[in-house]
CSV table of C-alpha atoms in Angstrom, one decimal:
chain,number,residue,atom,x,y,z
A,1,MET,CA,0.0,0.2,0.0
A,2,GLN,CA,2.6,2.5,1.1
A,3,ASP,CA,4.3,1.9,-3.1
A,4,TRP,CA,0.8,2.4,-4.2
A,5,LEU,CA,0.6,6.1,-2.4
A,6,GLN,CA,4.1,6.5,-3.7
A,7,ILE,CA,3.0,6.4,-7.2
A,8,ALA,CA,0.0,8.0,-6.0
A,9,ILE,CA,1.5,11.3,-4.3
A,10,GLY,CA,4.6,11.2,-7.3
A,11,PHE,CA,1.3,12.0,-10.6
A,12,VAL,CA,0.0,14.1,-8.2
A,13,CYS,CA,3.4,16.3,-8.1
A,14,LEU,CA,4.4,16.0,-11.4
A,15,ILE,CA,0.8,17.1,-12.9
A,16,GLY,CA,0.4,19.8,-9.5
A,17,ALA,CA,4.5,21.5,-11.3
A,18,ALA,CA,4.3,20.7,-14.0
A,19,GLU,CA,0.9,23.4,-14.4
A,20,LEU,CA,2.9,25.4,-11.7
A,21,LEU,CA,6.0,25.5,-14.1
A,22,VAL,CA,3.6,26.5,-17.2
A,23,ARG,CA,1.7,29.0,-15.7
A,24,GLY,CA,4.8,30.9,-14.6
A,25,SER,CA,6.7,30.5,-17.9
A,26,VAL,CA,3.8,31.1,-20.0
A,27,TYR,CA,3.4,34.5,-17.9
A,28,TRP,CA,6.8,35.4,-17.5
A,29,ALA,CA,7.0,34.9,-21.1
A,30,LEU,CA,3.9,37.6,-21.8
A,31,GLY,CA,5.1,39.6,-20.0
A,32,LEU,CA,7.7,40.5,-22.3
A,33,GLY,CA,5.7,40.6,-24.7
A,34,ILE,CA,6.3,37.6,-26.8
A,35,SER,CA,2.8,36.4,-28.0
A,36,PRO,CA,0.1,33.2,-27.3
A,37,LEU,CA,1.5,31.4,-30.1
A,38,VAL,CA,4.5,31.3,-29.4
A,39,VAL,CA,4.2,30.5,-25.7
A,40,GLY,CA,1.7,27.6,-26.6
A,41,LEU,CA,4.1,26.8,-29.6
A,42,THR,CA,7.0,26.0,-27.0
A,43,MET,CA,6.3,26.4,-22.9
A,44,VAL,CA,2.9,25.1,-23.2
A,45,ALA,CA,3.7,22.0,-25.4
A,46,PHE,CA,6.4,21.7,-23.1
A,47,GLY,CA,4.9,22.0,-19.8
A,48,THR,CA,2.5,18.9,-21.2
A,49,SER,CA,6.1,16.5,-21.8
A,50,ALA,CA,7.3,17.5,-18.1
A,51,PRO,CA,6.0,14.1,-16.1
A,52,GLU,CA,7.2,11.7,-18.9
A,53,LEU,CA,10.3,14.3,-19.7
A,54,MET,CA,11.5,13.8,-15.5
A,55,VAL,CA,10.4,10.9,-14.4
A,56,GLY,CA,12.4,9.9,-18.1
A,57,VAL,CA,15.0,11.6,-16.2
A,58,GLN,CA,15.5,10.6,-13.4
A,59,GLY,CA,15.4,6.7,-13.8
A,60,THR,CA,18.5,7.6,-16.2
A,61,MET,CA,20.2,9.1,-13.3
A,62,ASP,CA,19.2,6.0,-11.7
A,63,GLY,CA,21.0,3.3,-13.4
A,64,ASP,CA,17.5,2.3,-15.1
A,65,PRO,CA,16.5,3.4,-18.4
A,66,GLU,CA,14.0,1.0,-19.2
A,67,ILE,CA,11.7,3.6,-16.7
A,68,ALA,CA,12.7,6.0,-19.9
A,69,THR,CA,11.9,3.9,-22.3
A,70,GLY,CA,8.4,2.4,-20.7
A,71,SER,CA,7.0,5.3,-19.8
A,72,VAL,CA,7.6,6.6,-23.3
A,73,LEU,CA,7.0,4.2,-25.5
A,74,GLY,CA,4.1,3.1,-23.2
A,75,SER,CA,2.8,6.7,-22.8
A,76,ASN,CA,2.5,6.9,-26.6
A,77,ILE,CA,0.6,4.1,-26.9
A,78,ALA,CA,-2.1,4.4,-24.6
A,79,ASN,CA,-1.9,7.9,-25.5
A,80,ILE,CA,-2.9,6.6,-29.2
A,81,GLY,CA,-5.0,3.3,-28.2
A,82,LEU,CA,-6.8,4.1,-25.2
A,83,ILE,CA,-7.2,8.0,-25.6
A,84,MET,CA,-8.9,8.4,-29.6
A,85,GLY,CA,-9.8,5.1,-29.0
A,86,ILE,CA,-12.0,6.0,-26.6
A,87,VAL,CA,-12.9,9.3,-28.3
A,88,ALA,CA,-13.4,8.0,-31.4
A,89,LEU,CA,-15.8,5.7,-29.5
A,90,CYS,CA,-18.2,8.9,-27.6
A,91,ARG,CA,-17.8,10.9,-31.2
A,92,PRO,CA,-16.0,10.0,-34.6
A,93,VAL,CA,-13.1,12.6,-35.6
A,94,GLN,CA,-13.2,14.8,-38.5
A,95,GLN,CA,-10.0,15.9,-40.9
A,96,PRO,CA,-9.2,18.9,-39.0
A,97,ALA,CA,-9.4,22.3,-41.6
A,98,GLY,CA,-5.4,22.0,-41.7
A,99,GLY,CA,-5.0,18.9,-42.2
A,100,THR,CA,-3.1,16.3,-40.0
A,101,ARG,CA,-0.1,14.8,-42.5
A,102,PHE,CA,2.6,17.5,-41.1
A,103,GLU,CA,2.2,16.4,-37.4
A,104,LEU,CA,1.3,12.7,-38.2
A,105,SER,CA,4.8,12.5,-40.8
A,106,PHE,CA,6.7,13.2,-37.8
A,107,LEU,CA,4.9,10.8,-36.0
A,108,VAL,CA,5.5,8.2,-37.8
A,109,ALA,CA,8.4,9.2,-38.6
A,110,THR,CA,9.8,9.4,-35.1
A,111,SER,CA,7.8,6.1,-34.0
A,112,ALA,CA,9.8,4.3,-37.2
A,113,PHE,CA,12.8,5.5,-35.1
A,114,VAL,CA,13.0,4.1,-32.6
A,115,THR,CA,11.9,1.0,-34.1
A,116,LEU,CA,14.9,0.5,-35.7
A,117,GLY,CA,16.4,1.9,-33.0
A,118,ALA,CA,15.5,-1.6,-30.3
A,119,LEU,CA,15.1,-3.8,-34.0
A,120,ALA,CA,18.2,-3.2,-34.8
A,121,ALA,CA,20.7,-1.5,-32.9
A,122,HIS,CA,19.7,-2.1,-29.5
A,123,SER,CA,19.7,0.7,-28.3
A,124,ILE,CA,19.2,4.8,-28.4
A,125,GLY,CA,22.9,6.3,-27.9
A,126,ARG,CA,24.5,10.0,-27.3
A,127,ILE,CA,23.9,10.6,-31.0
A,128,GLU,CA,20.7,9.3,-31.5
A,129,GLY,CA,19.0,11.5,-28.9
A,130,ALA,CA,20.8,14.9,-29.6
A,131,LEU,CA,19.3,13.7,-33.3
A,132,LEU,CA,16.1,13.0,-31.3
A,133,VAL,CA,16.5,16.8,-30.0
A,134,VAL,CA,16.9,18.5,-33.5
A,135,SER,CA,14.3,17.0,-34.7
A,136,ILE,CA,12.0,18.8,-31.8
A,137,ILE,CA,13.4,22.2,-32.6
A,138,ALA,CA,13.2,21.7,-35.8
A,139,PHE,CA,9.4,20.6,-35.2
A,140,THR,CA,8.3,23.1,-33.9
A,141,LEU,CA,10.0,25.9,-35.8
A,142,LEU,CA,8.2,24.7,-38.8
A,143,LEU,CA,5.4,23.5,-36.1
A,144,TYR,CA,5.4,28.2,-35.3
A,145,ARG,CA,5.3,28.3,-39.3
A,146,ARG,CA,2.4,26.6,-40.1
A,147,SER,CA,0.5,27.6,-37.4
A,148,VAL,CA,1.5,31.7,-38.2
A,149,GLN,CA,-0.2,30.3,-42.0
A,150,GLY,CA,-2.8,29.0,-40.8
A,151,LYS,CA,-4.0,31.3,-38.9
A,152,GLN,CA,-3.7,33.6,-41.7
A,153,ARG,CA,-5.8,31.3,-43.9
A,154,GLY,CA,-7.9,31.2,-40.1
A,155,GLU,CA,-7.0,27.5,-40.0
A,156,ALA,CA,-6.6,26.6,-36.0
A,157,SER,CA,-3.1,25.1,-35.1
A,158,LEU,CA,-3.6,20.9,-34.2
A,159,ALA,CA,-0.6,20.4,-31.7
A,160,VAL,CA,-0.6,23.0,-28.6
A,161,ASP,CA,-4.5,25.1,-28.1
A,162,THR,CA,-3.6,28.4,-27.4
A,163,GLU,CA,-5.8,29.8,-25.7
A,164,LYS,CA,-4.7,27.6,-22.8
A,165,VAL,CA,-2.4,31.1,-23.3
A,166,GLU,CA,-4.9,34.3,-23.0
A,167,VAL,CA,-4.6,35.2,-19.8
A,168,ARG,CA,-3.3,38.3,-18.2
A,169,PRO,CA,1.0,38.5,-17.2
A,170,GLY,CA,0.8,38.2,-13.2
A,171,PRO,CA,4.0,39.7,-10.9
A,172,ALA,CA,7.2,38.8,-11.7
A,173,ILE,CA,7.1,37.9,-8.2
A,174,LEU,CA,5.3,35.6,-8.2
A,175,ASN,CA,6.3,33.9,-11.7
A,176,THR,CA,9.2,33.4,-10.3
A,177,LEU,CA,7.4,31.4,-7.7
A,178,PHE,CA,6.0,29.1,-9.6
A,179,ILE,CA,9.1,28.5,-11.9
A,180,ALA,CA,10.9,27.8,-8.8
A,181,ALA,CA,7.4,25.7,-6.6
A,182,GLY,CA,7.1,23.8,-10.7
A,183,LEU,CA,11.3,23.1,-10.9
A,184,LEU,CA,11.0,21.3,-7.2
A,185,GLY,CA,7.9,19.6,-7.8
A,186,LEU,CA,9.0,17.9,-11.4
A,187,LYS,CA,12.2,16.7,-8.7
A,188,TYR,CA,10.6,15.5,-6.0
A,189,GLY,CA,7.1,13.9,-8.0
A,190,GLY,CA,10.0,12.2,-10.8
A,191,GLN,CA,11.9,11.1,-7.9
A,192,THR,CA,9.1,10.1,-6.0
A,193,LEU,CA,7.0,7.8,-8.3
A,194,VAL,CA,10.4,6.4,-10.1
A,195,ASP,CA,11.0,5.4,-6.5
A,196,GLY,CA,7.9,3.9,-6.5
A,197,ALA,CA,8.2,2.3,-9.0
A,198,LYS,CA,10.9,0.1,-8.9
A,199,ALA,CA,9.4,-0.5,-5.2
A,200,ILE,CA,5.7,-2.2,-7.2
A,201,ALA,CA,8.3,-3.8,-9.6
A,202,SER,CA,10.5,-5.4,-6.8
A,203,ASN,CA,7.9,-6.5,-4.5
A,204,TYR,CA,5.8,-8.7,-7.5
A,205,GLY,CA,8.4,-9.3,-9.5
A,206,LEU,CA,7.8,-8.0,-12.8
A,207,SER,CA,10.1,-6.1,-14.9
A,208,LYS,CA,10.7,-2.6,-14.4
A,209,ALA,CA,9.4,-2.6,-18.6
A,210,LEU,CA,6.6,-3.3,-17.5
A,211,VAL,CA,5.3,-1.5,-14.6
A,212,SER,CA,6.6,1.8,-16.3
A,213,GLU,CA,4.6,0.4,-19.7
A,214,THR,CA,1.1,-0.2,-17.9
A,215,ILE,CA,0.8,1.6,-14.6
A,216,VAL,CA,3.6,5.2,-15.2
A,217,ALA,CA,2.2,5.5,-18.5
A,218,ILE,CA,-0.9,5.3,-17.9
A,219,GLY,CA,-0.8,7.8,-14.6
A,220,THR,CA,1.1,10.2,-16.7
A,221,SER,CA,-1.6,10.4,-19.8
A,222,LEU,CA,-4.0,10.5,-17.8
A,223,PRO,CA,-3.7,14.8,-17.9
A,224,GLU,CA,-4.3,14.1,-21.6
A,225,LEU,CA,-7.1,11.4,-21.5
A,226,ALA,CA,-9.7,13.9,-19.4
A,227,THR,CA,-9.2,16.7,-21.2
A,228,SER,CA,-10.1,14.1,-24.8
A,229,ILE,CA,-12.9,12.8,-23.2
A,230,VAL,CA,-14.0,16.9,-22.5
A,231,ALA,CA,-12.9,17.5,-26.4
A,232,ALA,CA,-15.0,14.8,-26.9
A,233,ARG,CA,-18.3,15.1,-24.6
A,234,LYS,CA,-17.9,19.0,-26.1
A,235,GLY,CA,-18.1,18.2,-28.9
A,236,GLN,CA,-14.5,19.8,-30.4
A,237,PRO,CA,-12.9,15.7,-30.9
A,238,GLU,CA,-10.1,17.4,-33.4
A,239,LEU,CA,-9.0,19.2,-29.7
A,240,ALA,CA,-7.8,15.4,-28.5
A,241,LEU,CA,-6.1,14.6,-31.9
A,242,GLY,CA,-3.9,18.3,-31.5
A,243,ASN,CA,-3.1,17.0,-27.8
A,244,VAL,CA,-2.1,13.2,-28.5
A,245,LEU,CA,0.1,13.8,-31.8
A,246,GLY,CA,1.6,16.9,-29.7
A,247,SER,CA,2.6,15.2,-26.9
A,248,ASN,CA,3.7,12.0,-28.3
A,249,VAL,CA,5.7,13.4,-31.2
A,250,PHE,CA,7.9,15.8,-27.9
A,251,ASN,CA,7.3,12.3,-25.8
A,252,ILE,CA,9.3,10.8,-28.5
A,253,SER,CA,12.0,13.6,-29.3
A,254,LEU,CA,12.5,15.0,-26.1
A,255,VAL,CA,11.9,13.1,-23.2
A,256,LEU,CA,13.4,9.5,-24.6
A,257,GLY,CA,16.9,11.9,-27.1
A,258,VAL,CA,17.2,14.2,-24.0
A,259,SER,CA,16.7,10.8,-21.3
A,260,ALA,CA,19.7,9.2,-24.4
A,261,LEU,CA,21.7,12.8,-23.9
A,262,PHE,CA,22.4,11.7,-19.8
A,263,ALA,CA,23.3,8.1,-20.5
A,264,PRO,CA,22.8,5.4,-23.7
A,265,LEU,CA,19.7,3.7,-23.4
A,266,PRO,CA,19.5,-0.4,-24.3
A,267,LEU,CA,16.2,-2.1,-26.5
A,268,HIS,CA,15.3,-4.8,-26.1
A,269,PRO,CA,14.0,-6.3,-29.4
A,270,GLY,CA,11.6,-8.6,-26.8
A,271,GLN,CA,10.8,-6.1,-24.8
A,272,GLU,CA,11.0,-2.4,-26.2
A,273,GLY,CA,11.2,-3.1,-29.4
A,274,LEU,CA,7.6,-5.2,-29.1
A,275,SER,CA,6.5,-1.7,-27.5
A,276,SER,CA,7.8,0.6,-30.7
A,277,VAL,CA,6.4,-2.0,-33.4
A,278,VAL,CA,2.9,-1.4,-31.3
A,279,GLY,CA,3.5,2.6,-30.6
A,280,LEU,CA,4.2,2.6,-34.6
A,281,VAL,CA,1.4,0.5,-35.9
A,282,LEU,CA,-0.9,2.3,-33.6
A,283,ALA,CA,0.6,5.4,-35.3
A,284,LEU,CA,0.5,4.3,-39.2
A,285,LEU,CA,-3.6,2.9,-38.7
A,286,LEU,CA,-4.5,6.9,-37.4
A,287,ALA,CA,-2.8,7.9,-40.2
A,288,THR,CA,-5.1,5.5,-42.2
A,289,PHE,CA,-7.7,6.3,-41.2
A,290,LEU,CA,-7.6,10.3,-41.0
A,291,SER,CA,-6.3,10.2,-44.8
A,292,LYS,CA,-9.9,8.7,-45.8
A,293,GLY,CA,-11.5,12.3,-43.8
A,294,ARG,CA,-12.0,11.4,-40.8
A,295,LEU,CA,-11.5,8.5,-37.3
A,296,PRO,CA,-14.6,6.5,-37.3
A,297,ARG,CA,-16.0,5.1,-34.5
A,298,MET,CA,-15.3,1.4,-35.9
A,299,GLY,CA,-11.7,3.3,-36.8
A,300,GLY,CA,-11.4,3.6,-32.7
A,301,ALA,CA,-12.7,0.6,-31.7
A,302,VAL,CA,-9.7,-0.8,-33.3
A,303,LEU,CA,-7.4,0.9,-31.9
A,304,LEU,CA,-9.1,0.2,-28.5
A,305,ALA,CA,-9.0,-3.3,-29.2
A,306,ILE,CA,-4.8,-3.4,-30.2
A,307,TYR,CA,-4.5,-1.1,-26.8
A,308,VAL,CA,-6.5,-3.6,-24.3
A,309,ALA,CA,-4.6,-6.7,-25.7
A,310,TYR,CA,-1.3,-5.4,-26.2
A,311,ILE,CA,-1.7,-4.8,-22.7
A,312,GLY,CA,-3.4,-8.6,-21.6
A,313,TRP,CA,-0.2,-9.6,-23.3
A,314,ARG,CA,1.9,-7.8,-21.7
A,315,VAL,CA,0.7,-8.6,-18.0
A,316,ALA,CA,0.3,-12.3,-18.6
A,317,ASN,CA,3.7,-13.1,-20.1
A,318,ALA,CA,5.6,-10.5,-17.4
């Protein structure tokens, strides 16, 4: 019970700290006159991946890189299989006016890169990590360019809901306190969550990779799940699609990239290799459905069924 409580505390700290960090950073940026669009495409996007990033870096620094890879791959599988599956079952997802080819192509490419690393090189080294970090910088810059052009044409950006940053900047001292509290909370929450995950794996005789792909991954995906369900109920499932695509791209490129810079990430074909293949298959299926104009309820059922089958198989073969 103590280990589960530790994980719960870690989740709460990570989510709350990410919110404080985003709020303080956004207020600071707006106070300096930076446009809400730029803030949304950088600070808000980073903030949504901050829990996964801290868990990944903390796990790598503790000598448990499988926690980093497991949480990222498991989170990406849950984002598409669980979240988009449920959203589509609630309400079919129409292809947005601006299209999703760019975001989906980038997601498929980075997913294939990790899959290749798992099946061929069996690792993501520092060079590959640097390439992933460069790729997320390029993605953000290109996304910014597309978003500006889309706004000029009256289209909405997919990857980040920039309405979140339409706020007035607060006092500088308060913004600084938000940022400091967010950074401290991320550090404490990440350490607490990683320690709890390792304890559960040890006490129940489970692999750290399995715990990371299931408990940790689902926990770090809870904010996206809640937001996506609300968006679907309000008749805006496209917002859920944007959150999922942006989150998955940042998870792979930023979280795995930065974690690999601290220490190479070993990828075992039978564990991370299988997870990366499942993530790639789900990304390709999502792209295939959306290429036809929408993700129907049947498509959502397929994505959800793959997710349930995969998790069931992983647990049964633990």
